[in-house]
Coordinates of C-alpha atoms in Angstrom, one line a residue:
X26 CA 26.8 11.4 14.0
X27 CA 26.1 13.5 10.9
X28 CA 22.4 13.6 10.3
X29 CA 20.7 13.4 7.0
X30 CA 20.1 17.1 6.0
X31 CA 16.8 16.2 4.3
X32 CA 15.3 15.3 7.7
X33 CA 16.6 18.1 10.0
X34 CA 17.3 21.2 8.0
X35 CA 14.0 21.6 6.3
X36 CA 11.3 23.1 8.5
X37 CA 8.1 23.6 6.4
X38 CA 5.1 21.5 5.5
X39 CA 5.9 19.1 2.7
X40 CA 4.0 20.9 0.0
X41 CA 4.9 24.3 1.3
X42 CA 8.5 23.1 1.2
X43 CA 8.5 22.2 -2.4
X44 CA 6.7 25.3 -3.5
X45 CA 8.8 27.5 -1.3
X46 CA 12.0 26.1 -2.8
X47 CA 10.8 26.4 -6.3
X48 CA 13.5 28.9 -7.1
X49 CA 16.3 26.5 -6.2
X50 CA 17.6 23.6 -8.2
X51 CA 17.1 24.0 -12.0
X52 CA 15.4 27.4 -11.6
X53 CA 18.2 29.1 -9.6
X54 CA 20.4 29.6 -12.6
X55 CA 17.4 30.9 -14.5
X56 CA 17.2 28.2 -17.1
X57 CA 15.1 29.2 -20.1
X58 CA 14.1 27.2 -23.3
X59 CA 13.0 28.8 -26.5
X60 CA 11.8 27.0 -29.6
X61 CA 11.6 28.7 -33.0
X62 CA 9.5 27.2 -35.8
X63 CA 10.6 28.6 -39.1
X64 CA 8.3 29.2 -42.0
X65 CA 8.9 28.2 -45.6
X66 CA 8.6 24.8 -47.3
X67 CA 10.5 22.7 -44.8
X68 CA 9.8 21.8 -41.1
X69 CA 13.1 23.2 -39.8
X70 CA 13.3 24.6 -36.3
X71 CA 15.7 25.8 -33.7
X72 CA 15.9 25.2 -30.0
X73 CA 17.8 27.4 -27.6
X74 CA 18.5 26.8 -23.9
X75 CA 20.2 29.4 -21.7
X76 CA 21.2 29.7 -18.1
X77 CA 22.9 32.2 -15.9
X78 CA 25.2 31.8 -13.0
X79 CA 26.5 34.1 -10.3
X80 CA 30.2 34.6 -10.4
X81 CA 32.7 36.3 -8.1
X82 CA 33.8 39.7 -9.2
X83 CA 37.3 38.5 -9.9
X84 CA 36.1 35.6 -12.1
X85 CA 33.6 37.8 -13.9
X86 CA 36.2 40.5 -14.6
X87 CA 38.6 37.9 -16.0
X88 CA 36.0 37.2 -18.7
X89 CA 35.4 40.8 -19.8
X90 CA 36.7 41.6 -23.3
X91 CA 37.4 37.9 -24.1
X92 CA 35.9 36.0 -27.1
X93 CA 33.5 33.6 -25.3
X94 CA 32.1 32.0 -28.4
X95 CA 32.2 28.2 -27.8
X96 CA 32.9 28.6 -24.1
X97 CA 30.3 27.7 -21.5
X98 CA 29.9 27.6 -17.8
X99 CA 29.2 24.3 -16.0
X100 CA 25.7 23.3 -16.9
X101 CA 22.9 22.9 -14.3
X102 CA 21.8 19.3 -13.5
X103 CA 18.6 19.7 -15.5
X104 CA 20.4 20.3 -18.8
X105 CA 21.8 17.7 -21.3
X106 CA 22.8 19.6 -24.4
X107 CA 24.3 17.7 -27.3
X108 CA 27.7 18.5 -28.6
X109 CA 26.6 19.8 -32.0
X110 CA 24.9 22.8 -30.4
X111 CA 26.8 26.1 -30.6
X112 CA 27.3 28.0 -27.4
X113 CA 27.8 31.6 -26.6
X114 CA 28.5 33.2 -23.2
X115 CA 27.8 36.8 -22.3
X116 CA 28.9 38.7 -19.2
X117 CA 25.8 40.4 -17.9
X118 CA 25.1 43.2 -15.5
X119 CA 26.0 42.8 -11.8
X120 CA 27.6 39.4 -11.1
X121 CA 25.8 37.2 -13.6
X122 CA 27.2 35.4 -16.6
X123 CA 24.8 33.9 -19.1
X124 CA 25.4 31.0 -21.5
X125 CA 23.1 30.1 -24.5
X126 CA 23.2 27.0 -26.6
X127 CA 21.7 27.1 -30.1
X128 CA 20.6 23.8 -31.6
X129 CA 19.3 23.7 -35.2
X130 CA 17.1 20.8 -36.4
X131 CA 15.8 19.6 -39.7
X132 CA 12.4 18.6 -38.2
X133 CA 10.5 18.9 -35.0
X134 CA 10.6 15.1 -34.7
X135 CA 14.4 15.3 -34.6
X136 CA 14.3 18.1 -32.1
X137 CA 12.3 15.9 -29.7
X138 CA 14.8 13.1 -29.9
X139 CA 17.4 15.4 -28.5
X140 CA 15.4 17.3 -25.8
X141 CA 18.0 19.3 -23.8
X142 CA 16.2 18.9 -20.5
X143 CA 16.5 16.1 -18.0
X144 CA 15.3 15.0 -14.6
X145 CA 17.5 13.1 -12.2
X146 CA 19.9 12.3 -15.0
X147 CA 17.3 11.0 -17.4
X148 CA 16.4 13.0 -20.5
X149 CA 12.8 14.2 -20.7
X150 CA 10.8 12.5 -23.4
X151 CA 8.7 14.5 -25.7
X152 CA 6.9 14.1 -29.0
X153 CA 6.1 17.0 -31.4
X154 CA 4.4 17.5 -34.8
X155 CA 4.1 20.5 -37.1
X156 CA 1.1 20.7 -39.4
X157 CA 1.2 23.1 -42.3
X158 CA -2.1 23.9 -44.1
X159 CA -2.1 25.9 -47.3
X160 CA -5.2 28.1 -47.6
X161 CA -4.4 30.3 -50.7
X162 CA -4.6 33.6 -48.8
X163 CA -2.5 32.2 -45.9
X164 CA -0.7 29.2 -44.6
X165 CA -1.7 28.0 -41.2
X166 CA 0.9 26.4 -38.9
X167 CA 0.0 24.2 -35.9
X168 CA 2.8 23.2 -33.6
X169 CA 2.2 20.7 -30.8
X170 CA 4.7 19.3 -28.4
X171 CA 3.9 16.8 -25.6
X172 CA 6.2 16.1 -22.7
X173 CA 5.6 12.7 -21.1
X174 CA 4.3 12.2 -17.6
X175 CA 6.8 11.4 -14.8
X176 CA 4.2 10.5 -12.2
X177 CA 5.4 6.9 -12.1
X178 CA 8.2 8.2 -9.8
X179 CA 5.6 8.1 -7.1
X180 CA 4.2 4.6 -6.2
X181 CA 0.9 6.1 -4.8
X182 CA -1.1 8.1 -7.4
X183 CA -2.6 11.4 -6.3
X184 CA -6.0 10.3 -7.6
X185 CA -6.1 7.9 -4.6
X186 CA -6.3 11.1 -2.4
X187 CA -8.5 13.5 -4.5
X188 CA -10.7 13.3 -7.6
X189 CA -9.1 13.5 -11.0
X190 CA -10.2 17.1 -11.7
X191 CA -8.9 18.4 -8.4
X192 CA -5.6 16.7 -8.9
X193 CA -5.3 18.0 -12.5
X194 CA -6.1 21.6 -11.4
X195 CA -3.7 21.5 -8.5
X196 CA -0.7 20.4 -10.6
X197 CA -1.6 22.0 -14.0
X198 CA -4.2 24.6 -13.5
X199 CA -6.7 22.8 -15.8
X200 CA -9.6 22.5 -15.7
X201 CA -10.1 25.8 -14.0
X202 CA -12.1 24.9 -10.9
X203 CA -11.9 28.4 -9.5
X204 CA -13.8 30.0 -12.4
X205 CA -16.7 32.1 -11.2
X206 CA -15.5 31.9 -7.5
X207 CA -14.8 35.0 -5.5
X208 CA -11.6 35.3 -3.4
X209 CA -13.0 33.8 -0.2
X210 CA -14.6 30.9 -2.1
X211 CA -11.4 30.2 -4.1
X212 CA -9.3 30.3 -0.8
X213 CA -11.6 27.8 0.8
X214 CA -11.6 25.5 -2.2
X215 CA -7.8 25.5 -2.4
X216 CA -7.6 25.0 1.4
X217 CA -9.6 21.8 1.0
X218 CA -7.3 20.6 -1.8
X219 CA -4.0 21.2 0.0
X220 CA -4.3 18.7 2.9
X221 CA -5.1 15.9 0.4
X222 CA -2.0 16.7 -1.8
X223 CA 0.2 17.0 1.3
X224 CA -1.0 13.6 2.6
X225 CA -0.3 12.2 -0.9
X226 CA 3.3 13.5 -0.8
X227 CA 3.8 12.5 2.9
X228 CA 2.7 9.0 2.2
X229 CA 4.9 8.7 -0.9
X230 CA 8.0 10.0 0.9
X231 CA 7.4 7.6 3.8
X232 CA 7.0 4.8 1.3
X233 CA 10.3 5.8 -0.3
X234 CA 12.1 5.5 3.0
X235 CA 10.3 2.4 4.2
X236 CA 10.8 0.5 0.9
X237 CA 14.5 1.5 0.9
X238 CA 15.0 0.1 4.4
X239 CA 13.2 -3.1 3.5
X240 CA 15.3 -3.6 0.4
X241 CA 18.5 -3.1 2.4
X242 CA 17.4 -4.9 5.5
X243 CA 20.2 -7.4 5.3
X244 CA 22.7 -4.5 5.9
X245 CA 21.3 -3.8 9.4
X246 CA 23.5 -5.3 12.1
X247 CA 21.3 -7.0 14.8
X248 CA 17.9 -5.7 13.7
X249 CA 15.3 -5.6 16.6
X250 CA 12.7 -7.4 14.4
X251 CA 12.8 -9.5 11.3
X252 CA 12.2 -8.1 7.8
X253 CA 8.8 -9.8 7.7
X254 CA 7.8 -8.3 11.1
X255 CA 9.1 -4.8 10.0
X256 CA 6.9 -5.0 6.9
X257 CA 3.9 -6.0 9.0
X258 CA 4.4 -2.9 11.1
X259 CA 4.2 -0.5 8.2
X260 CA 0.8 1.0 9.1
X261 CA 1.8 1.3 12.8
X262 CA 5.0 3.1 11.8
X263 CA 3.2 5.6 9.6
X264 CA 0.9 6.6 12.4
X265 CA 3.7 6.7 15.0
X266 CA 6.2 8.7 13.0
X267 CA 3.7 11.2 11.7
X268 CA 1.8 11.6 15.0
X269 CA 1.5 15.2 15.8
X270 CA 3.6 16.2 12.8
X271 CA 2.4 18.1 9.7
X272 CA 4.9 16.3 7.4
X273 CA 7.5 13.6 7.3
X274 CA 10.4 15.9 6.7
X275 CA 10.0 17.4 10.1
X276 CA 9.1 14.2 11.9
X277 CA 12.8 13.2 12.6
X278 CA 12.2 9.6 11.7
X279 CA 15.5 8.4 13.0
X280 CA 14.4 9.4 16.6
X281 CA 11.0 8.0 16.0
X282 CA 12.4 4.6 14.9
X283 CA 14.7 4.5 17.9
X284 CA 11.7 5.3 20.2
X285 CA 9.5 2.7 18.5
X286 CA 12.0 -0.2 18.5
X287 CA 14.1 0.9 21.4
X288 CA 17.1 0.4 19.2
X289 CA 19.6 2.5 17.1
X290 CA 19.7 -0.2 14.5
X291 CA 18.1 2.0 11.8
X292 CA 20.4 5.0 12.4
X293 CA 22.7 4.1 9.5
X294 CA 19.9 5.1 7.1
X295 CA 20.0 8.6 8.4
X296 CA 23.7 9.2 8.6
X297 CA 24.8 10.9 5.4
X298 CA 28.4 9.8 6.1
X299 CA 27.2 6.2 5.5
X300 CA 26.7 5.0 1.9
X301 CA 23.1 3.8 2.8
X302 CA 22.3 7.2 4.2
X303 CA 23.6 8.9 1.1
X304 CA 21.6 6.6 -1.1
X305 CA 18.4 7.2 0.8
X306 CA 18.9 10.9 0.7
X307 CA 19.3 10.7 -3.1
X308 CA 16.1 8.7 -3.3
X309 CA 14.2 11.5 -1.5
X310 CA 15.9 14.2 -3.6
X311 CA 14.9 12.4 -6.9
X312 CA 11.3 12.9 -5.9
X313 CA 11.7 16.5 -4.7
X314 CA 13.6 17.5 -7.8
X315 CA 10.4 17.0 -9.8
X316 CA 8.9 19.9 -7.8
X317 CA 12.0 22.0 -8.1
X318 CA 12.1 21.6 -11.9
X319 CA 11.0 24.9 -13.5
X320 CA 12.1 25.9 -17.0
X321 CA 10.0 28.6 -18.6
X322 CA 9.3 27.7 -22.2
X323 CA 8.8 30.3 -25.0
X324 CA 7.8 29.7 -28.6
X325 CA 8.2 31.7 -31.8
X326 CA 5.8 30.8 -34.6
X327 CA 5.9 31.9 -38.2
X328 CA 3.6 34.8 -39.0
X329 CA 0.9 35.9 -36.5
X330 CA -0.1 33.7 -33.6
X331 CA -3.9 33.1 -33.7
X332 CA -4.2 30.5 -30.9
X333 CA -1.8 30.0 -27.9
X334 CA -3.4 26.9 -26.4
X335 CA -2.6 27.0 -22.7
X336 CA 0.1 29.6 -23.2
X337 CA 0.2 33.4 -23.0
X338 CA 1.0 35.7 -25.9
X339 CA 3.8 38.1 -25.0
X340 CA 4.2 41.6 -26.3
X341 CA 7.1 40.5 -28.5
X342 CA 4.9 38.0 -30.3
X343 CA 6.3 34.9 -28.6
X344 CA 4.2 32.5 -26.6
X345 CA 5.0 31.7 -23.0
X346 CA 4.3 28.4 -21.3
X347 CA 5.0 27.7 -17.7
X348 CA 6.8 24.4 -17.7
X349 CA 7.3 22.8 -14.3
X350 CA 7.8 19.3 -13.0
X351 CA 4.5 19.5 -11.2
X352 CA 2.7 19.6 -14.5
X353 CA 4.2 16.3 -15.5
X354 CA 2.9 14.4 -12.4
X355 CA -0.7 13.7 -13.2
X356 CA -0.5 13.3 -17.0
X357 CA 1.4 14.3 -20.1
X358 CA 1.9 18.0 -20.6
X359 CA 1.0 19.4 -24.0
X360 CA 1.8 22.8 -25.5
X361 CA 0.3 23.9 -28.8
X362 CA 0.1 27.1 -30.8
X363 CA -1.4 28.1 -34.2
X364 CA -0.2 30.9 -36.4
X365 CA -0.9 32.2 -39.9
X366 CA 1.4 33.6 -42.6
X367 CA -0.5 35.9 -44.9
X368 CA 0.3 35.5 -48.7
X369 CA 0.4 39.0 -50.1
X370 CA 1.1 37.5 -53.5
X371 CA -2.3 35.6 -53.3
X372 CA -4.2 38.9 -52.8
X373 CA -2.3 40.4 -55.7
X374 CA -2.9 37.4 -58.0
X375 CA -6.6 37.4 -56.9
X376 CA -6.9 41.1 -57.6
X377 CA -5.3 40.7 -61.0
X378 CA -7.7 37.8 -61.9
X379 CA -10.6 39.9 -60.8
X380 CA -9.4 42.8 -63.0
X381 CA -8.8 40.5 -65.9
X382 CA -12.3 39.1 -65.6
X383 CA -13.8 42.5 -65.5
X384 CA -11.7 43.6 -68.4
X385 CA -12.8 40.6 -70.4
X386 CA -16.4 41.2 -69.6
X387 CA -16.2 44.8 -70.7
X388 CA -14.4 43.9 -73.9
X389 CA -17.1 41.3 -74.8
X390 CA -19.8 43.8 -74.0
X391 CA -18.4 46.4 -76.5
X392 CA -18.0 43.9 -79.3

């Protein structure tokens, strides 16, 4: 029997697993997203997404010297780029080939309607606004984009396991609960948080499997107990399957169910050659994909950036925001930045007005 790879091939604690595999899935091809807010009288903007793939030397060499404008590699699962975007592919150093899609928009609102990122085949939803404030000597631009929470993918909320601030800090870094702590104190505080988050994820993954079996109970030939009795045994099954285990992914639930019920009736849910096993595996992966989602977000604002919000100003003047699926679990994730475009003409006009005023004053004084 082929066994569900999710159960047997992963040998880490649940949370250690999702953090350790952060560089798989959408991050492996180095997906990047860059937004440019243009100055001027309009609210036009441009969004670029790029990704790189590793190619064999033969395939890479076949692309050298060719016009790759309009040609793109197969996109990662986390991208959903609209057809109107222009693409360009470059053969990089080593064995990498990088494709960039450039998408112009007439407004930030339109840009959000066609967000090029998706999770489990569903486009991420976001909302953005651009405020432009004329201040004579400068124009201030304030850009805000909010990506909506995906925490409803988990039936059990993390706030059932830790207080709201601890949950927010663990997933987003805010509020900074480690401020003022030394290394030892920070280590201890984080160590107290991790078991609660691991238990939250353990319980949710168990719930995914349990609910899936319940919803497909009629497909089980000769079940050892009725559906109603199986549901009544939920708490007992949780303790039995996780007894002595750090996480559900290493607990080998197929064997535990066999031992608990003295029956192989539930083995079909853990056989990836069976449609039910394949479907259950996909249900697990849909949750884990949230943790593997990692698309660094950079932003270019008109003029000089004066406030980066929760981002970091780069030497090239762009603002970097870490954008991961984890940050979308407890709440919406908002990025914001403020910049100023100085009006040189306003200084010149003001200086001329001052000089004219002085000249008029002096003229009247000599009359």
